[in-house]
CSV table of C-alpha atoms in Angstrom, one decimal:
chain,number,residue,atom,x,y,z
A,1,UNK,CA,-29.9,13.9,-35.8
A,2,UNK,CA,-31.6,12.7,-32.7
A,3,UNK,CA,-29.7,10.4,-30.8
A,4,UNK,CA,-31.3,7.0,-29.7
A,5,UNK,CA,-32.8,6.0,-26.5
A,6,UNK,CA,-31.0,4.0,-24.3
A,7,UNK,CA,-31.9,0.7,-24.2
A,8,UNK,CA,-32.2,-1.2,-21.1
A,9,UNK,CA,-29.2,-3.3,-20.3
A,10,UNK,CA,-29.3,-7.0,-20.8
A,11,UNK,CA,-27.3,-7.2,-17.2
A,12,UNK,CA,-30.0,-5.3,-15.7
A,13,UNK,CA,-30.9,-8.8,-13.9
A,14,UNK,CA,-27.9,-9.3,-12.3
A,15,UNK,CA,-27.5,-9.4,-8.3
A,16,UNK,CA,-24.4,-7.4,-6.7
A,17,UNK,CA,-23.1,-10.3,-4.8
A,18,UNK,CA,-21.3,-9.2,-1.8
A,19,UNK,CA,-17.4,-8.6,-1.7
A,20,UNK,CA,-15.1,-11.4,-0.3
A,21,UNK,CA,-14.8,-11.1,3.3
A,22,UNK,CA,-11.3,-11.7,3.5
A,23,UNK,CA,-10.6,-9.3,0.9
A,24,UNK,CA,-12.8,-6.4,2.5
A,25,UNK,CA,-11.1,-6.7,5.7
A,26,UNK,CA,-8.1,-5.9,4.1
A,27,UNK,CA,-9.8,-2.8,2.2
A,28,UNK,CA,-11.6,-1.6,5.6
A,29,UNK,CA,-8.3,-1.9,7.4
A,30,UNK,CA,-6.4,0.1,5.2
A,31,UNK,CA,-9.2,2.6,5.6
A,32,UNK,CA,-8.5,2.7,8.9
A,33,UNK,CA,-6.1,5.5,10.3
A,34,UNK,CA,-6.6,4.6,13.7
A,35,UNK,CA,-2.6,4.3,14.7
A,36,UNK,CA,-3.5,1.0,16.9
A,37,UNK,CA,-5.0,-0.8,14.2
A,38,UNK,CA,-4.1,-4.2,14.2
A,39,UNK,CA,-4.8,-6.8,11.3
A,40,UNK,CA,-5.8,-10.3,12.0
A,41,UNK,CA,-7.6,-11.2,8.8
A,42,UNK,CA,-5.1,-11.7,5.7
A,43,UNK,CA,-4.1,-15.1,5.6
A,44,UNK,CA,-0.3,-13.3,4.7
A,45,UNK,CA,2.5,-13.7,6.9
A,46,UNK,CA,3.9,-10.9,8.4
A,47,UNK,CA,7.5,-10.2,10.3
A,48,UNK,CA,7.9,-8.8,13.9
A,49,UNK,CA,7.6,-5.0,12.6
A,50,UNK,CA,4.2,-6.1,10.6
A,51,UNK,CA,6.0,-5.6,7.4
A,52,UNK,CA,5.5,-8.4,4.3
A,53,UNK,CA,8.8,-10.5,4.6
A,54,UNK,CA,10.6,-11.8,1.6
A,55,UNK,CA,11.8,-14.9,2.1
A,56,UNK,CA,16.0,-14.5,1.8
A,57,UNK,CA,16.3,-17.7,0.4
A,58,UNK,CA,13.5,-15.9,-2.3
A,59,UNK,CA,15.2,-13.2,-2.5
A,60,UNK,CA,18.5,-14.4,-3.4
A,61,UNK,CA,16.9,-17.1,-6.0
A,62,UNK,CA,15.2,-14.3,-7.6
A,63,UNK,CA,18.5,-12.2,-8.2
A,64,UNK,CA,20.3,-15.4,-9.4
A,65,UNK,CA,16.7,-15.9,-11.9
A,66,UNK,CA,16.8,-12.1,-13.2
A,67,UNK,CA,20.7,-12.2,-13.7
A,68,UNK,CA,20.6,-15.5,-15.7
A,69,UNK,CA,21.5,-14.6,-19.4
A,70,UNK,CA,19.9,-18.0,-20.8
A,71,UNK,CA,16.4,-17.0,-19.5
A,72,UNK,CA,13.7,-15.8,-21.6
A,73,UNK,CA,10.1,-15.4,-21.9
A,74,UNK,CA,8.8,-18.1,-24.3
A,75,UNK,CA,6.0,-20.0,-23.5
A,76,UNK,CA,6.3,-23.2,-21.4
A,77,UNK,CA,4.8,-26.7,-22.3
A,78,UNK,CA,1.3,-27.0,-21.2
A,79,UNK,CA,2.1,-29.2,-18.1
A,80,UNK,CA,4.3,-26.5,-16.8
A,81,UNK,CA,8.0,-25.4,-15.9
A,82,UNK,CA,9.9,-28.7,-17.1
A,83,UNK,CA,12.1,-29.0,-14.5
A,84,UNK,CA,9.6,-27.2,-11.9
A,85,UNK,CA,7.2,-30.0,-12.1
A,86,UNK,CA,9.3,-33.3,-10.6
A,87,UNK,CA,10.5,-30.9,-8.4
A,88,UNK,CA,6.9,-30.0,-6.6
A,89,UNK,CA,6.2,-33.7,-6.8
A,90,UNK,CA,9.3,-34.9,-4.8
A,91,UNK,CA,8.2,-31.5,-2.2
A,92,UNK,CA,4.9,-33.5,-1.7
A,93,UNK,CA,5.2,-37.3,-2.1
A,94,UNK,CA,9.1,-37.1,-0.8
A,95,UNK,CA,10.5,-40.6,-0.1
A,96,UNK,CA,7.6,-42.5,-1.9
A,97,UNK,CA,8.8,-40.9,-5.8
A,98,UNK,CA,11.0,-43.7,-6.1
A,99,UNK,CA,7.4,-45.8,-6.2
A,100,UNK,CA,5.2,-43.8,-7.5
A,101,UNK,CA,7.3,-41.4,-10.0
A,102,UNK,CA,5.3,-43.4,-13.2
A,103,UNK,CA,2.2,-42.7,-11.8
A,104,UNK,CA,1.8,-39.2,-10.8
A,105,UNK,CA,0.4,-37.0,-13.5
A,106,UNK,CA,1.3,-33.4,-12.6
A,107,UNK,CA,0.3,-29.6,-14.3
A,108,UNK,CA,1.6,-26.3,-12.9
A,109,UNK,CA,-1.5,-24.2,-11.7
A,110,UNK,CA,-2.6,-20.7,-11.1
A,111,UNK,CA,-1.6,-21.8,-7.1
A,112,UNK,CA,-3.5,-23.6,-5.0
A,113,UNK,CA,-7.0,-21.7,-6.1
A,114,UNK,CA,-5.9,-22.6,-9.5
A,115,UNK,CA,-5.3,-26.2,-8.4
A,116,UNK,CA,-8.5,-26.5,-6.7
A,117,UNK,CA,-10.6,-25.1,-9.3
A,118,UNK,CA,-8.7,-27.6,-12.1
A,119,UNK,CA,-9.3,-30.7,-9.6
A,120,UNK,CA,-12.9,-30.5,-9.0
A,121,UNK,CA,-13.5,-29.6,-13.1
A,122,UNK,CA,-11.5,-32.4,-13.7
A,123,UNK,CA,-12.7,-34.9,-11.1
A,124,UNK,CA,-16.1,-34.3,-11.9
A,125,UNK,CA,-16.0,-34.8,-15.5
A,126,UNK,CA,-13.4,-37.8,-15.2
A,127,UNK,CA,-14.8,-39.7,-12.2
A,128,UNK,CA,-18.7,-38.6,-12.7
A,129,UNK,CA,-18.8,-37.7,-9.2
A,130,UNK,CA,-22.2,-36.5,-8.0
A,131,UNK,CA,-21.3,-35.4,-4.6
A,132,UNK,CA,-18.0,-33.8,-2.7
A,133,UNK,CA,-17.7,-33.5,1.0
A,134,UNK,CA,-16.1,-30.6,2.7
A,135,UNK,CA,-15.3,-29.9,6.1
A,136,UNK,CA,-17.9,-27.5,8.3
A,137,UNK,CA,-15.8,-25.2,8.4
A,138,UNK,CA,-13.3,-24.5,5.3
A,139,UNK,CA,-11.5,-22.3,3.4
A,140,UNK,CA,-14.5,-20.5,2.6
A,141,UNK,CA,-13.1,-20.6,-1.1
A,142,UNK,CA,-13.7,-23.8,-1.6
A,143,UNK,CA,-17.1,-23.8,-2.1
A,144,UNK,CA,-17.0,-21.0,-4.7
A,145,UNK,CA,-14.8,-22.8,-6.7
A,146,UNK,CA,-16.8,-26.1,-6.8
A,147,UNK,CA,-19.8,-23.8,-7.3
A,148,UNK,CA,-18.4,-22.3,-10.3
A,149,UNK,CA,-16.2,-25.5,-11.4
A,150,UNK,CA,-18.7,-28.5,-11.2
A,151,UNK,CA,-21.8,-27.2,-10.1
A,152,UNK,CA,-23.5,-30.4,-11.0
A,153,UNK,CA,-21.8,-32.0,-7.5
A,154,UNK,CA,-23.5,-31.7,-4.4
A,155,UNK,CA,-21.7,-30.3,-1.6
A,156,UNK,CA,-21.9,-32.4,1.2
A,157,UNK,CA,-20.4,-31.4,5.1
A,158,UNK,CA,-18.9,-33.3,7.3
A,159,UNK,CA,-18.8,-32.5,11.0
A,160,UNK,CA,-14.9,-31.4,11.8
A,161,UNK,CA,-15.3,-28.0,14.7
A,162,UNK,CA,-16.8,-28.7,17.8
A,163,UNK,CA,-17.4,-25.6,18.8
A,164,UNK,CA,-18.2,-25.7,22.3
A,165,UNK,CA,-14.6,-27.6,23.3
A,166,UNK,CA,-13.0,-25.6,20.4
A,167,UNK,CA,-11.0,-28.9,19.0
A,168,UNK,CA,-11.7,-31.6,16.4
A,169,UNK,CA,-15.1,-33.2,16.3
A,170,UNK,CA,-13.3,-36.3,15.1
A,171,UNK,CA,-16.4,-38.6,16.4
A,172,UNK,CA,-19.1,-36.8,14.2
A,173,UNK,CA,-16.8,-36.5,11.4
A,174,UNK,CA,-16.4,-40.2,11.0
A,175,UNK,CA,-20.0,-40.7,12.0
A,176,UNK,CA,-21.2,-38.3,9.4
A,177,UNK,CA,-18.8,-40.1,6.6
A,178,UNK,CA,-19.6,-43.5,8.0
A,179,UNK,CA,-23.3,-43.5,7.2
A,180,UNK,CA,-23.7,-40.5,4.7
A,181,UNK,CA,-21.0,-41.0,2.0
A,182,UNK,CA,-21.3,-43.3,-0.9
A,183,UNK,CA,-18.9,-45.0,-2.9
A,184,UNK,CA,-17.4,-42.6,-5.7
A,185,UNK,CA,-18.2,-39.3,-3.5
A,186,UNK,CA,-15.2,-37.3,-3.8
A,187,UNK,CA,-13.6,-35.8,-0.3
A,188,UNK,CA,-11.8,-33.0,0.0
A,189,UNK,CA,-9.3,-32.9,3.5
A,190,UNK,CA,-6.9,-30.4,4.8
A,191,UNK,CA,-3.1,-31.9,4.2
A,192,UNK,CA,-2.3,-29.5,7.2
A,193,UNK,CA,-3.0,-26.4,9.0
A,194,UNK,CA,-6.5,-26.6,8.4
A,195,UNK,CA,-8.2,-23.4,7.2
A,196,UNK,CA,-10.0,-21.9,9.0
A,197,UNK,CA,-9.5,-23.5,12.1
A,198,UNK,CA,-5.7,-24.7,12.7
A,199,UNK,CA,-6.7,-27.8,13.8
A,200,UNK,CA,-5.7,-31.1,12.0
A,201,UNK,CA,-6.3,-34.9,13.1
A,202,UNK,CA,-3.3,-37.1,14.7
A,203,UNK,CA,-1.6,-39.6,13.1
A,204,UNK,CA,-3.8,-42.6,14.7
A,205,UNK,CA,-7.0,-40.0,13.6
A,206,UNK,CA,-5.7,-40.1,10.1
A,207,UNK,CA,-5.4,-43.7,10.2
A,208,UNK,CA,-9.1,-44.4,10.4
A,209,UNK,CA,-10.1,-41.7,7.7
A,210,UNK,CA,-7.8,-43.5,5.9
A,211,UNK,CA,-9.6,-46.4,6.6
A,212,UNK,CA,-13.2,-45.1,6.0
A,213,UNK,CA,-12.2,-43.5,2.9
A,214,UNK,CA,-11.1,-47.0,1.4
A,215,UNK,CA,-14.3,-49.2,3.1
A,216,UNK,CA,-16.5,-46.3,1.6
A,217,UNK,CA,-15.1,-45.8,-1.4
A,218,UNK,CA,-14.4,-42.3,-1.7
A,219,UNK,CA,-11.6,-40.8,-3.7
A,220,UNK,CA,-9.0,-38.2,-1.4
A,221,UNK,CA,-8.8,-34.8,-2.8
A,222,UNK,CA,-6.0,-33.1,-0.4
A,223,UNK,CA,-5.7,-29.3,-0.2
A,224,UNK,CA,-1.6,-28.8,1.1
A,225,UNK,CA,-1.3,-24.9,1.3
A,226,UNK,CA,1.2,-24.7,4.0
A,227,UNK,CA,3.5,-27.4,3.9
A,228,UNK,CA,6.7,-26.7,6.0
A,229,UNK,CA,5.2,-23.6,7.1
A,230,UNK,CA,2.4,-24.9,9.6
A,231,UNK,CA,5.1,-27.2,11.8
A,232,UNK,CA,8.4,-25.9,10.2
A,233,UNK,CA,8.9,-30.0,9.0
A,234,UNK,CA,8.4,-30.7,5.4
A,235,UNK,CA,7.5,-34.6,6.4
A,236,UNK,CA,5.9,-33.9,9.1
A,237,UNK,CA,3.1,-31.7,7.0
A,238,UNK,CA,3.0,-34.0,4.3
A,239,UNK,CA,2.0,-37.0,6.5
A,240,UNK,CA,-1.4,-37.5,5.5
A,241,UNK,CA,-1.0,-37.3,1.9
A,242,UNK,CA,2.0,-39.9,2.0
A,243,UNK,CA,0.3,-42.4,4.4
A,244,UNK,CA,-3.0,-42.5,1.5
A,245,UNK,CA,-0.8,-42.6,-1.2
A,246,UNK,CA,1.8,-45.2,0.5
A,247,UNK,CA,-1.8,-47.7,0.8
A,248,UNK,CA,-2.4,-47.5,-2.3
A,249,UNK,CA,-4.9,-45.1,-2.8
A,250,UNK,CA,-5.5,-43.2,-6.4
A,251,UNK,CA,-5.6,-39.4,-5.5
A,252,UNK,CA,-5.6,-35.8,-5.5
A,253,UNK,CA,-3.5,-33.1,-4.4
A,254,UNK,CA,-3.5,-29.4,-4.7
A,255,UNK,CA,-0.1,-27.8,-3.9
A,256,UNK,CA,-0.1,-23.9,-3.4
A,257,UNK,CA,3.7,-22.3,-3.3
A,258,UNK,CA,2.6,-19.0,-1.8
A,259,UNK,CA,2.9,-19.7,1.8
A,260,UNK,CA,5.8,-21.9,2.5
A,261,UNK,CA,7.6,-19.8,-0.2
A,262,UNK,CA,5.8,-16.0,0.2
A,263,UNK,CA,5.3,-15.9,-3.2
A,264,UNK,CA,1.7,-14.6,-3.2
A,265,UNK,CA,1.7,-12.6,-6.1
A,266,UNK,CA,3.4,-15.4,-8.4
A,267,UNK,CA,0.7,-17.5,-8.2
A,268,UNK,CA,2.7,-20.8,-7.9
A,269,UNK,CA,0.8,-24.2,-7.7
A,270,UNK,CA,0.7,-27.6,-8.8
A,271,UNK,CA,-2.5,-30.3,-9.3
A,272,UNK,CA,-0.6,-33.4,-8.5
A,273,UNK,CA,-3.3,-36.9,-9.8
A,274,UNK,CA,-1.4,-40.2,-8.5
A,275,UNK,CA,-3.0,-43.2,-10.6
A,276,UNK,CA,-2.9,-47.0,-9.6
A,277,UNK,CA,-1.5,-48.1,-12.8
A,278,UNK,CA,1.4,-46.5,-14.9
A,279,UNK,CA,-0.4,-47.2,-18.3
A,280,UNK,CA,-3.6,-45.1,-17.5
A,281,UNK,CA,-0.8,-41.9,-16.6
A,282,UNK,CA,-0.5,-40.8,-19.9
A,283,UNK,CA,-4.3,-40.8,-21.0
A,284,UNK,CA,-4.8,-39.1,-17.7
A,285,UNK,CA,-2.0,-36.0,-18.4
A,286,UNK,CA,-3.9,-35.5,-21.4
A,287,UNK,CA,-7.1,-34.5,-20.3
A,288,UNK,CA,-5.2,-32.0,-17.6
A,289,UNK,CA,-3.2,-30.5,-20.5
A,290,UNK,CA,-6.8,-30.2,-22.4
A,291,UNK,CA,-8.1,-28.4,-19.6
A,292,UNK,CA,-5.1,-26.3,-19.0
A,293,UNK,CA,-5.1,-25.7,-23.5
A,294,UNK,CA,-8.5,-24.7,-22.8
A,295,UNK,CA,-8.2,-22.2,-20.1
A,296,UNK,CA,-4.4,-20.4,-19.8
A,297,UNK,CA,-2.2,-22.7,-22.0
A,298,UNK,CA,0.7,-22.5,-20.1
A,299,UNK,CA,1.1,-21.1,-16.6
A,300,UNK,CA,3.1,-18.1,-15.8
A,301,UNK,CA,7.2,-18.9,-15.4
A,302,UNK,CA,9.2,-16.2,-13.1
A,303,UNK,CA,7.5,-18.1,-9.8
A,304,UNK,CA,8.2,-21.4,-10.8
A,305,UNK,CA,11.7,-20.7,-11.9
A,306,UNK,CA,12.5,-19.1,-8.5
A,307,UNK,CA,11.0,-22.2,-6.8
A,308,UNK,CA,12.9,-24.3,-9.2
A,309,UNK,CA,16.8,-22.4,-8.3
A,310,UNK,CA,15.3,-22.9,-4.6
A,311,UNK,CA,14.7,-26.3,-4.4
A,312,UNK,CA,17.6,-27.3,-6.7
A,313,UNK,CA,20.2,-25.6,-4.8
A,314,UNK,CA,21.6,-27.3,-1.9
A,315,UNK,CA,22.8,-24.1,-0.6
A,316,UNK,CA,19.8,-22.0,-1.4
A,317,UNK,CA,17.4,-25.8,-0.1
A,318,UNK,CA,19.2,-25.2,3.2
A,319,UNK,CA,18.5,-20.9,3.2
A,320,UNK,CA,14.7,-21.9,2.8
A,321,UNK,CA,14.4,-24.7,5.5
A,322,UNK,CA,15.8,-21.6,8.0
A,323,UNK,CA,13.4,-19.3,6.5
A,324,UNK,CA,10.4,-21.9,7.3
A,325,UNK,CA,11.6,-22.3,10.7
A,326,UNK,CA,11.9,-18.6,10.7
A,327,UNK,CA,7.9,-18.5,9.9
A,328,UNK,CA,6.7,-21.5,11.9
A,329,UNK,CA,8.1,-20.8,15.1
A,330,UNK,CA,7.6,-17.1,14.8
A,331,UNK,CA,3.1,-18.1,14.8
A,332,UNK,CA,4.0,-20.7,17.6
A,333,UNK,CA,5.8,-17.9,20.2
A,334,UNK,CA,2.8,-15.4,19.1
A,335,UNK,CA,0.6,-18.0,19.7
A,336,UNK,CA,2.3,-18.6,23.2
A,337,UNK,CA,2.5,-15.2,23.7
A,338,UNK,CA,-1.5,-14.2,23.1
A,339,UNK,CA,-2.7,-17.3,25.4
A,340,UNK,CA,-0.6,-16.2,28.2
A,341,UNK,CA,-1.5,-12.5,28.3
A,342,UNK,CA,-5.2,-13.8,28.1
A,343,UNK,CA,-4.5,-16.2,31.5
A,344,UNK,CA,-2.4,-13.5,33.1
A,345,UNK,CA,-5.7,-11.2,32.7
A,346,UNK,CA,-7.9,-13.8,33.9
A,347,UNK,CA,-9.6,-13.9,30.7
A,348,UNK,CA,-13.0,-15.9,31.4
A,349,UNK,CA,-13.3,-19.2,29.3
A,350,UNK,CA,-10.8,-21.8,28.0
A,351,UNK,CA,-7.7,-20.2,26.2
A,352,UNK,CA,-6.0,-23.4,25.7
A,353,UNK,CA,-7.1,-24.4,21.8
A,354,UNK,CA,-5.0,-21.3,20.9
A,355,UNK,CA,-1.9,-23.2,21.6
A,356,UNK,CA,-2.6,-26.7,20.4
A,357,UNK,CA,-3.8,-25.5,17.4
A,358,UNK,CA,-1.5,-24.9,14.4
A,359,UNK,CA,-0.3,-22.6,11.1
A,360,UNK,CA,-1.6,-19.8,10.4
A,361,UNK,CA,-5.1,-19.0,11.4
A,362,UNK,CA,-6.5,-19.9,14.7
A,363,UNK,CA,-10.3,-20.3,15.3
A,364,UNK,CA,-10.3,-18.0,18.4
A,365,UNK,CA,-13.7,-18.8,19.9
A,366,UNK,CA,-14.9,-15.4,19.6
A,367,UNK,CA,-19.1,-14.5,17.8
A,368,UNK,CA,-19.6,-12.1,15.2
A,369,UNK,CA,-21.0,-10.0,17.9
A,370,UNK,CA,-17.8,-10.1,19.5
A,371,UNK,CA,-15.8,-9.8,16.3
A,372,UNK,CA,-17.5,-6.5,15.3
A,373,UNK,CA,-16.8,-4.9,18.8
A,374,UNK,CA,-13.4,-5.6,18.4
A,375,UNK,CA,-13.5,-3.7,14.6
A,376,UNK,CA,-15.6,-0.9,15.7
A,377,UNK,CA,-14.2,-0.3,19.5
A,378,UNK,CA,-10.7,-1.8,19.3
A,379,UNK,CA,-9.6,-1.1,15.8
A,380,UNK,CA,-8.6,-5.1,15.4
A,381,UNK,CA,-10.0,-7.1,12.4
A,382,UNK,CA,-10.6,-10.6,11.7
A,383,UNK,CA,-12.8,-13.1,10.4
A,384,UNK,CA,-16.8,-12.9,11.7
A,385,UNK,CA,-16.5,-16.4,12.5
A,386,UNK,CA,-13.7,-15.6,14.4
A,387,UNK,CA,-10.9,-16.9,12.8
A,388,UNK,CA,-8.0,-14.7,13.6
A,389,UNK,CA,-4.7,-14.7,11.3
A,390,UNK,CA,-1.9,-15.3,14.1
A,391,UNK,CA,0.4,-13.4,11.2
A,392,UNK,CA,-0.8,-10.2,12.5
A,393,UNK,CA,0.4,-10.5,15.7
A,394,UNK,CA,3.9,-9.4,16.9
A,395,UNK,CA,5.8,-8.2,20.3
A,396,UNK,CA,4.4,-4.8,20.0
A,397,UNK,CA,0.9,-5.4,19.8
A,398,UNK,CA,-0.2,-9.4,21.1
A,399,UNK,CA,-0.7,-7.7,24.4
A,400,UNK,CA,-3.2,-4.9,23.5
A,401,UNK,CA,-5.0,-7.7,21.4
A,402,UNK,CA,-5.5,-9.5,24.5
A,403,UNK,CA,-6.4,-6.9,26.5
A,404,UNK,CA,-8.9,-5.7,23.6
A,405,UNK,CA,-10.6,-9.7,23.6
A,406,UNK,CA,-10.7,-9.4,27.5
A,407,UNK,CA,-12.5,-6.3,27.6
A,408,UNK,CA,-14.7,-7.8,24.9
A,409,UNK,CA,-15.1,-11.2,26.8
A,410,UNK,CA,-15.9,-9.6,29.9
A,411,UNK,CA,-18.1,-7.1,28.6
A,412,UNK,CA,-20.5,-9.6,27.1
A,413,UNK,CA,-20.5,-11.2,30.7
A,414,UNK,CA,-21.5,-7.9,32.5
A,415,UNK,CA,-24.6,-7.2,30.2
């Protein structure tokens, strides 16, 4: 018996879109066996020695977790981790719970991608938003998920990098807002440490966004992936969020547990909705428990629990607040550290947005052209846009970065 032709596939159509950059940086690099090879494009902290660090406080929840004879591995109510949920909550809206604990409507997410990807399908279906604006730059995941999530909303930028001062364009940012957005547009601003950039508005600055946002009418999504770990203070990261919610504002947040916590692999994160009213709370859980029915039914439990013994333990509370300090000040002294090898060299141009800039990530100044010289001569790796993860860095190697980005700088002088 013959055997039959193959037909042609019905996925014949489909495009190859490309790989994630962030992702293949970290495949090329570990491609690399160049013994100098230096990473500054996973957005994943790193100690002194370049070596993933487990948080202690982490480390010693988890034993206490696995050791626990009572636990076990039955599914979770839709909304998440019972006693994880108020506990994310009081993380985020601190002193304000004892006003607003009946009208915050919370589900445990996938982390923060997970918490993104729920808000916009569940702010564009609930609040009929047409469009969302996002800064220029972001996290360049945000506009996947909104793509694949609600791609009936437009995507709208607003101005937030000026590139040629390499600090805040807070001017065409409220401009562009000012005169662009419409009532019932949706915006979607950086808590803290904004990604990719590392540069986040003052208090006064966040004042009058506060104050457009309510004479425009648009509803406050807030992204907060590195609470405690961008400045090392819990409050301090959590201003924004607290001064719209504190006048009054109905709005979003998207909590992510893998930085300030190193628990990238758990996935941890919460979708915190705060509502003006306490009746409309309970309507508005049920539509996040539908969406959350409808896509993973409950959310994965070991993370959450570790989180929970964490934040519920004095002891343990105290162990983590060391361990952010640990983290933030670590990026602060690497930060020091690059911008003063880069003025001891001489380096031509402005170093100084390196230092007041903050978290993670700091948008170095640096072209593509630039960026791929670095790869292909110096072994270092980072974002094309020049967004460099300050993670990477460490004692043994900030100085031969520099020196690599002064060869670089000077080199594009010469020719």
């Amino acid at each position: 018996m013959g055997s039959l032709p193959i037909p042609d596939s019905q996925f014949a159509h489909l495009d190859q879109f490309p790989m994630d950059e962030a992702f293949m940086i970290m495949r090329d690099f570990a491609l690399d066996t160049h013994p100098g090879k230096v990473s500054l494009g996973a957005g994943v902290y790193r100690d002194n020695d370049a070596k993933p660090w487990v948080l202690p406080s982490v480390r010693k929840a988890e034993q206490l977790v696995v050791q626990d004879p009572n636990i076990d591995h039955e599914y979770q109510p839709m909304s998440g981790h019972p006693p994880f949920v108020p506990l994310a909550q009081e993380l985020t809206f601190g002193p304000l719970m004892a006003s607003l604990s009946n009208r915050i409507v919370t589900c445990q997410t996938i982390s923060g991608t997970g918490a993104n990807h729920f808000a916009a399908v569940f702010l564009s279906q609930v609040l009929s938003a047409k469009r969302v604006w996002i800064s220029n730059p972001t996290w360049g995941n945000h506009h996947l998920l909104w793509d694949i999530s609600a791609p009936q909303v437009k995507q709208q930028l607003y101005s937030y990098y000026n590139a040629k001062t390499c600090s805040l364009d807070f001017d065409g940012m409220i401009q562009t807002l000012d005169t662009e957005a419409q009532p019932g547009d949706i915006i979607l601003l950086h808590a803290c440490a904004h990604n990719p950039t590392g540069i986040d508005p003052t208090p006064e600055q966040w004042k009058i966004i506060a104050d457009v946002c309510e004479r425009k009418r648009l509803f406050p999504f807030f992204d907060s992936a590195y609470q405690g770990f961008a400045s090392g203070d819990l409050d301090q990261d959590a201003y924004a969020i607290r001064l719209f919610a504190e006048r009054g504002f109905e709005l979003a947040v998207a909590q992510s547990f893998s930085k300030n916590f190193g628990l990238y692999g758990q996935r941890v994160g919460a979708l915190h909705i705060v509502v003006s009213r306490s009746e409309v709370a309970a309507p508005t859980q049920s539509h996040l428990t539908k969406l959350v029915r409808g896509e993973f039914s409950t959310a994965p439990v070991h993370g959450a629990r570790i989180v929970t013994q964490i934040l519920s333990d004095s002891s343990l509370r105290k162990q983590w607040y060391a361990d952010l300090q640990v983290m933030s000040s670590r990026l602060k002294d690497m930060r020091r550290a690059l911008y003063d090898e880069l003025r001891r060299l001489g380096t031509p141009g402005s170093w100084e947005h390196i230092v007041d800039q903050i978290g993670m990530f700091s948008y170095t100044g640096l072209n593509a052209k630039q960026v791929a010289r670095l790869r292909d001569e110096q072994h270092i790796y980072m974002m094309a846009s020049g967004r460099a993860s300050i993670a990477g860095l460490n004692t043994s190697n900030v100085a031969a970065v520099a020196a690599a980005i002064d060869a670089i700088v000077r080199a594009e002088q010469q020719a």
